[in-house]
Amino acid sequence: MTISENLAQFNSELPKNVTLVAVTKTKPVSDLMEAYNAGHRVFGENKVQEMEEKWQEMPKDIQWHMIGHVQRNKVKYMAPFVSLIHAVDSLRLLKEINKEAKKNERSIACLLQIKIAEEESKFGMSRADARQLLDSDDFKKLKNVQIVGLMGMATFTDDEKQISEEFQNLKEIFDDFKKTNNQFTVLSMGMSGDYQIAIKNGSTMIRVGSAIFGDRNYG
Ligand SMILES: *Cc1c(COP(=O)(O)O)cnc(C)c1O
């Protein structure tokens, strides 16, 4: 199947309240243009520099999502144009995003990444640390960032029950935080291998790469 056929398939299958982020990391601009020409406008990258280069080359009516771990010294390169940063995991990073957003006279929407997988390698905050951040005066002083929801990645496993439990856990945290944060609207969970389980458990945003663009070749 071609990229545009895969996108058409997703668009016919997905519930209306679920946003599809087309994850284009490692893929050439020609692949992104095929998705663009099929009408797609929401793209996700996991490296700031690669996203910035693609932003330069692509039409300007695209929403660019940073889905990967962000180093503070890279924030300035995406601050002029990024539309959502998915994987914020500290107040220090949030302060940097706020500073660069302010320089660009804009506000940047962010998600807090919560660690839900059991693997050690996955980034993310604990529920308690996220709660503390949201309640802190330091955070409330930041006028150029908005936290609009949460993001999480399930364990890489064939055990669907485990994946489902991890997503349920994230959804429960999301619903709890939403009670006191009326800006909470986005729950980013689900990738090519587990998006159906994520949607069953309340995802509003899935990040899909290989199921649209084919396997990545890291060379
Ligand atoms: C690469 C990536 C994805 C997409 O992965 P696929 O399995 O190709 O769909 C989703 N989220 C994050 C954070 C990623 O880095």
Short mmCIF file of C-alpha atoms and ligand atoms in Angstrom, two decimals:
data_model
loop_
_atom_site.label_atom_id
_atom_site.label_comp_id
_atom_site.label_asym_id
_atom_site.label_seq_id
_atom_site.Cartn_x
_atom_site.Cartn_y
_atom_site.Cartn_z
CA MET A 1 0.00 0.00 0.00
CA THR A 2 1.13 3.55 -0.70
CA ILE A 3 1.44 6.30 1.92
CA SER A 4 -1.76 7.97 0.75
CA GLU A 5 -3.66 4.65 0.81
CA ASN A 6 -2.44 3.98 4.34
CA LEU A 7 -3.55 7.46 5.43
CA ALA A 8 -6.96 6.99 3.82
CA GLN A 9 -7.31 3.72 5.69
CA PHE A 10 -6.48 5.39 9.03
CA ASN A 11 -8.81 8.30 8.34
CA SER A 12 -11.73 5.98 7.64
CA GLU A 13 -11.01 3.84 10.69
CA LEU A 14 -10.26 6.42 13.40
CA PRO A 15 -12.93 7.86 15.69
CA LYS A 16 -13.51 11.59 15.08
CA ASN A 17 -12.04 12.64 18.43
CA VAL A 18 -8.67 10.96 17.75
CA THR A 19 -5.92 12.99 16.06
CA LEU A 20 -3.42 11.14 13.90
CA VAL A 21 0.16 12.39 14.17
CA ALA A 22 2.06 11.04 11.15
CA VAL A 23 5.53 10.21 12.49
CA THR A 24 8.07 10.96 9.77
CA LYS A 25 11.42 10.61 11.55
CA THR A 26 14.19 9.30 9.24
CA LYS A 27 11.83 9.61 6.22
CA PRO A 28 12.67 11.83 3.23
CA VAL A 29 10.74 15.01 2.44
CA SER A 30 9.30 13.26 -0.65
CA ASP A 31 7.42 10.90 1.71
CA LEU A 32 6.17 13.83 3.77
CA MET A 33 5.02 15.56 0.58
CA GLU A 34 3.05 12.48 -0.42
CA ALA A 35 1.23 12.61 2.91
CA TYR A 36 0.80 16.38 2.55
CA ASN A 37 -0.65 16.04 -0.92
CA ALA A 38 -3.09 13.45 0.44
CA GLY A 39 -4.32 16.21 2.77
CA HIS A 40 -2.40 15.38 5.93
CA ARG A 41 -1.19 18.31 8.05
CA VAL A 42 -0.02 16.91 11.40
CA PHE A 43 3.53 15.57 11.45
CA GLY A 44 5.69 14.25 14.27
CA GLU A 45 9.48 14.14 14.52
CA ASN A 46 11.71 13.00 17.37
CA LYS A 47 14.83 15.09 16.67
CA VAL A 48 14.74 18.87 16.78
CA GLN A 49 17.28 19.43 14.00
CA GLU A 50 15.60 17.02 11.60
CA MET A 51 12.23 18.62 12.27
CA GLU A 52 13.66 22.09 11.72
CA GLU A 53 15.17 21.09 8.37
CA LYS A 54 11.89 19.56 7.21
CA TRP A 55 9.95 22.62 8.42
CA GLN A 56 12.21 24.80 6.22
CA GLU A 57 11.46 22.70 3.15
CA MET A 58 7.78 21.91 3.59
CA PRO A 59 4.69 24.12 3.07
CA LYS A 60 3.92 26.34 6.05
CA ASP A 61 0.40 25.17 6.95
CA ILE A 62 1.67 22.08 8.79
CA GLN A 63 1.42 21.40 12.52
CA TRP A 64 4.79 20.10 13.70
CA HIS A 65 4.82 17.92 16.80
CA MET A 66 8.02 17.17 18.70
CA ILE A 67 7.44 13.66 20.05
CA GLY A 68 10.97 12.79 21.23
CA HIS A 69 13.05 13.56 24.28
CA VAL A 70 14.17 17.22 24.14
CA GLN A 71 17.50 18.67 25.24
CA ARG A 72 17.20 22.17 26.63
CA ASN A 73 19.84 23.63 24.30
CA LYS A 74 17.75 22.58 21.26
CA VAL A 75 14.50 24.27 22.26
CA LYS A 76 15.40 27.55 20.55
CA TYR A 77 15.50 25.91 17.11
CA MET A 78 11.87 24.81 17.21
CA ALA A 79 10.37 27.57 19.36
CA PRO A 80 9.31 29.70 16.35
CA PHE A 81 7.09 27.03 14.82
CA VAL A 82 6.48 23.89 16.92
CA SER A 83 2.79 23.32 17.67
CA LEU A 84 2.96 20.66 20.40
CA ILE A 85 5.84 19.25 22.46
CA HIS A 86 4.83 15.77 23.68
CA ALA A 87 7.59 14.66 26.00
CA VAL A 88 8.17 17.35 28.64
CA ASP A 89 9.54 15.67 31.74
CA SER A 90 10.91 18.41 33.98
CA LEU A 91 10.28 21.94 35.20
CA ARG A 92 13.75 22.93 33.95
CA LEU A 93 12.79 21.98 30.40
CA LEU A 94 9.45 23.73 30.72
CA LYS A 95 11.18 26.93 31.88
CA GLU A 96 13.44 26.82 28.83
CA ILE A 97 10.44 26.32 26.51
CA ASN A 98 8.72 29.24 28.22
CA LYS A 99 11.77 31.46 27.75
CA GLU A 100 12.09 30.67 24.04
CA ALA A 101 8.33 30.95 23.46
CA LYS A 102 8.43 34.40 25.02
CA LYS A 103 11.26 35.49 22.71
CA ASN A 104 9.04 34.46 19.82
CA GLU A 105 6.03 36.24 21.32
CA ARG A 106 3.96 33.08 21.44
CA SER A 107 2.70 30.38 23.73
CA ILE A 108 3.75 26.76 23.21
CA ALA A 109 1.46 23.84 24.04
CA CYS A 110 3.11 20.91 25.83
CA LEU A 111 2.27 17.50 27.23
CA LEU A 112 3.88 15.96 30.28
CA GLN A 113 5.35 12.56 29.56
CA ILE A 114 4.39 10.04 32.24
CA LYS A 115 6.37 6.85 32.67
CA ILE A 116 3.89 3.99 32.39
CA ALA A 117 6.09 1.22 30.98
CA GLU A 118 7.99 -1.12 33.22
CA GLU A 119 11.18 -0.89 31.12
CA GLU A 120 13.94 1.18 32.71
CA SER A 121 14.92 2.94 29.49
CA LYS A 122 11.72 4.88 28.92
CA PHE A 123 11.71 8.57 29.79
CA GLY A 124 8.96 10.23 31.74
CA MET A 125 7.81 11.50 35.11
CA SER A 126 6.05 9.74 37.92
CA ARG A 127 2.45 10.68 38.59
CA ALA A 128 3.48 12.34 41.85
CA ASP A 129 6.20 14.45 40.21
CA ALA A 130 3.81 15.55 37.46
CA ARG A 131 1.19 16.53 40.04
CA GLN A 132 3.78 18.47 41.99
CA LEU A 133 4.91 20.32 38.87
CA LEU A 134 1.35 21.30 37.94
CA ASP A 135 0.69 22.57 41.46
CA SER A 136 3.95 24.49 41.82
CA ASP A 137 4.15 28.29 41.92
CA ASP A 138 7.14 28.08 39.57
CA PHE A 139 4.94 26.53 36.91
CA LYS A 140 2.07 28.94 37.49
CA LYS A 141 4.45 31.84 36.78
CA LEU A 142 5.19 30.56 33.26
CA LYS A 143 2.97 32.58 30.95
CA ASN A 144 4.20 31.30 27.58
CA VAL A 145 3.62 27.57 27.98
CA GLN A 146 0.40 25.63 28.39
CA ILE A 147 0.20 22.03 29.51
CA VAL A 148 -2.70 20.58 27.57
CA GLY A 149 -2.44 16.93 28.55
CA LEU A 150 -0.28 13.84 28.95
CA MET A 151 1.76 11.48 26.81
CA GLY A 152 2.95 7.95 27.50
CA MET A 153 4.52 4.93 25.88
CA ALA A 154 3.57 1.38 26.79
CA THR A 155 6.09 -1.41 27.27
CA PHE A 156 7.28 -2.97 24.00
CA THR A 157 5.69 -6.41 24.41
CA ASP A 158 3.23 -8.81 22.75
CA ASP A 159 1.27 -8.98 26.00
CA GLU A 160 -1.87 -7.02 25.11
CA LYS A 161 -3.18 -7.24 28.64
CA GLN A 162 -0.10 -5.51 29.98
CA ILE A 163 -0.25 -2.78 27.31
CA SER A 164 -3.92 -2.26 28.06
CA GLU A 165 -3.27 -1.93 31.79
CA GLU A 166 -0.51 0.62 31.21
CA PHE A 167 -2.75 2.74 28.98
CA GLN A 168 -5.61 2.44 31.49
CA ASN A 169 -3.28 3.71 34.16
CA LEU A 170 -2.38 6.76 32.06
CA LYS A 171 -6.02 7.46 31.26
CA GLU A 172 -6.86 7.35 34.96
CA ILE A 173 -4.11 9.89 35.74
CA PHE A 174 -5.31 12.06 32.85
CA ASP A 175 -8.91 12.06 34.10
CA ASP A 176 -7.75 12.86 37.62
CA PHE A 177 -5.54 15.81 36.54
CA LYS A 178 -8.25 17.07 34.23
CA LYS A 179 -10.50 17.74 37.23
CA THR A 180 -8.24 20.59 38.32
CA ASN A 181 -6.66 21.60 34.96
CA ASN A 182 -9.31 22.69 32.50
CA GLN A 183 -6.70 23.01 29.75
CA PHE A 184 -6.31 19.22 29.72
CA THR A 185 -7.68 17.96 26.40
CA VAL A 186 -4.95 15.77 24.85
CA LEU A 187 -4.04 12.21 25.80
CA SER A 188 -1.22 11.13 23.47
CA MET A 189 -0.84 7.37 23.53
CA GLY A 190 -0.60 4.65 20.89
CA MET A 191 1.84 3.90 18.06
CA SER A 192 1.76 1.56 15.03
CA GLY A 193 1.82 -1.59 17.17
CA ASP A 194 -0.62 -0.60 19.90
CA TYR A 195 -2.83 2.28 18.73
CA GLN A 196 -6.00 0.16 18.71
CA ILE A 197 -5.48 -0.76 22.36
CA ALA A 198 -4.70 2.89 23.13
CA ILE A 199 -7.92 4.12 21.50
CA LYS A 200 -9.98 1.55 23.43
CA ASN A 201 -8.44 3.00 26.57
CA GLY A 202 -9.25 6.63 25.80
CA SER A 203 -6.42 7.97 23.63
CA THR A 204 -7.19 11.23 21.81
CA MET A 205 -3.94 11.38 19.84
CA ILE A 206 -1.95 8.54 18.26
CA ARG A 207 1.59 8.80 16.92
CA VAL A 208 1.97 6.47 13.95
CA GLY A 209 5.07 6.04 11.79
CA SER A 210 5.80 2.63 10.30
CA ALA A 211 2.15 1.67 9.71
CA ILE A 212 1.92 4.65 7.32
CA PHE A 213 5.42 5.09 5.90
CA GLY A 214 6.82 1.56 6.16
CA ASP A 215 9.68 0.34 8.30
CA ARG A 216 12.43 2.78 9.13
CA ASN A 217 15.89 2.06 7.89
CA TYR A 218 18.42 3.57 10.27
CA GLY A 219 21.27 2.57 7.98
C1 LIG B 1 8.97 6.64 16.47
C2 LIG B 1 7.94 7.01 17.48
C3 LIG B 1 6.59 6.72 17.27
C4 LIG B 1 6.06 5.97 16.05
O1 LIG B 1 6.49 4.65 16.06
P1 LIG B 1 5.90 3.57 15.03
O2 LIG B 1 6.05 2.29 15.75
O3 LIG B 1 6.72 3.66 13.81
O4 LIG B 1 4.48 3.92 14.78
C5 LIG B 1 5.67 7.14 18.23
N1 LIG B 1 6.07 7.80 19.33
C6 LIG B 1 7.35 8.10 19.57
C7 LIG B 1 7.71 8.84 20.81
C8 LIG B 1 8.34 7.71 18.65
O5 LIG B 1 9.62 8.04 18.89
#
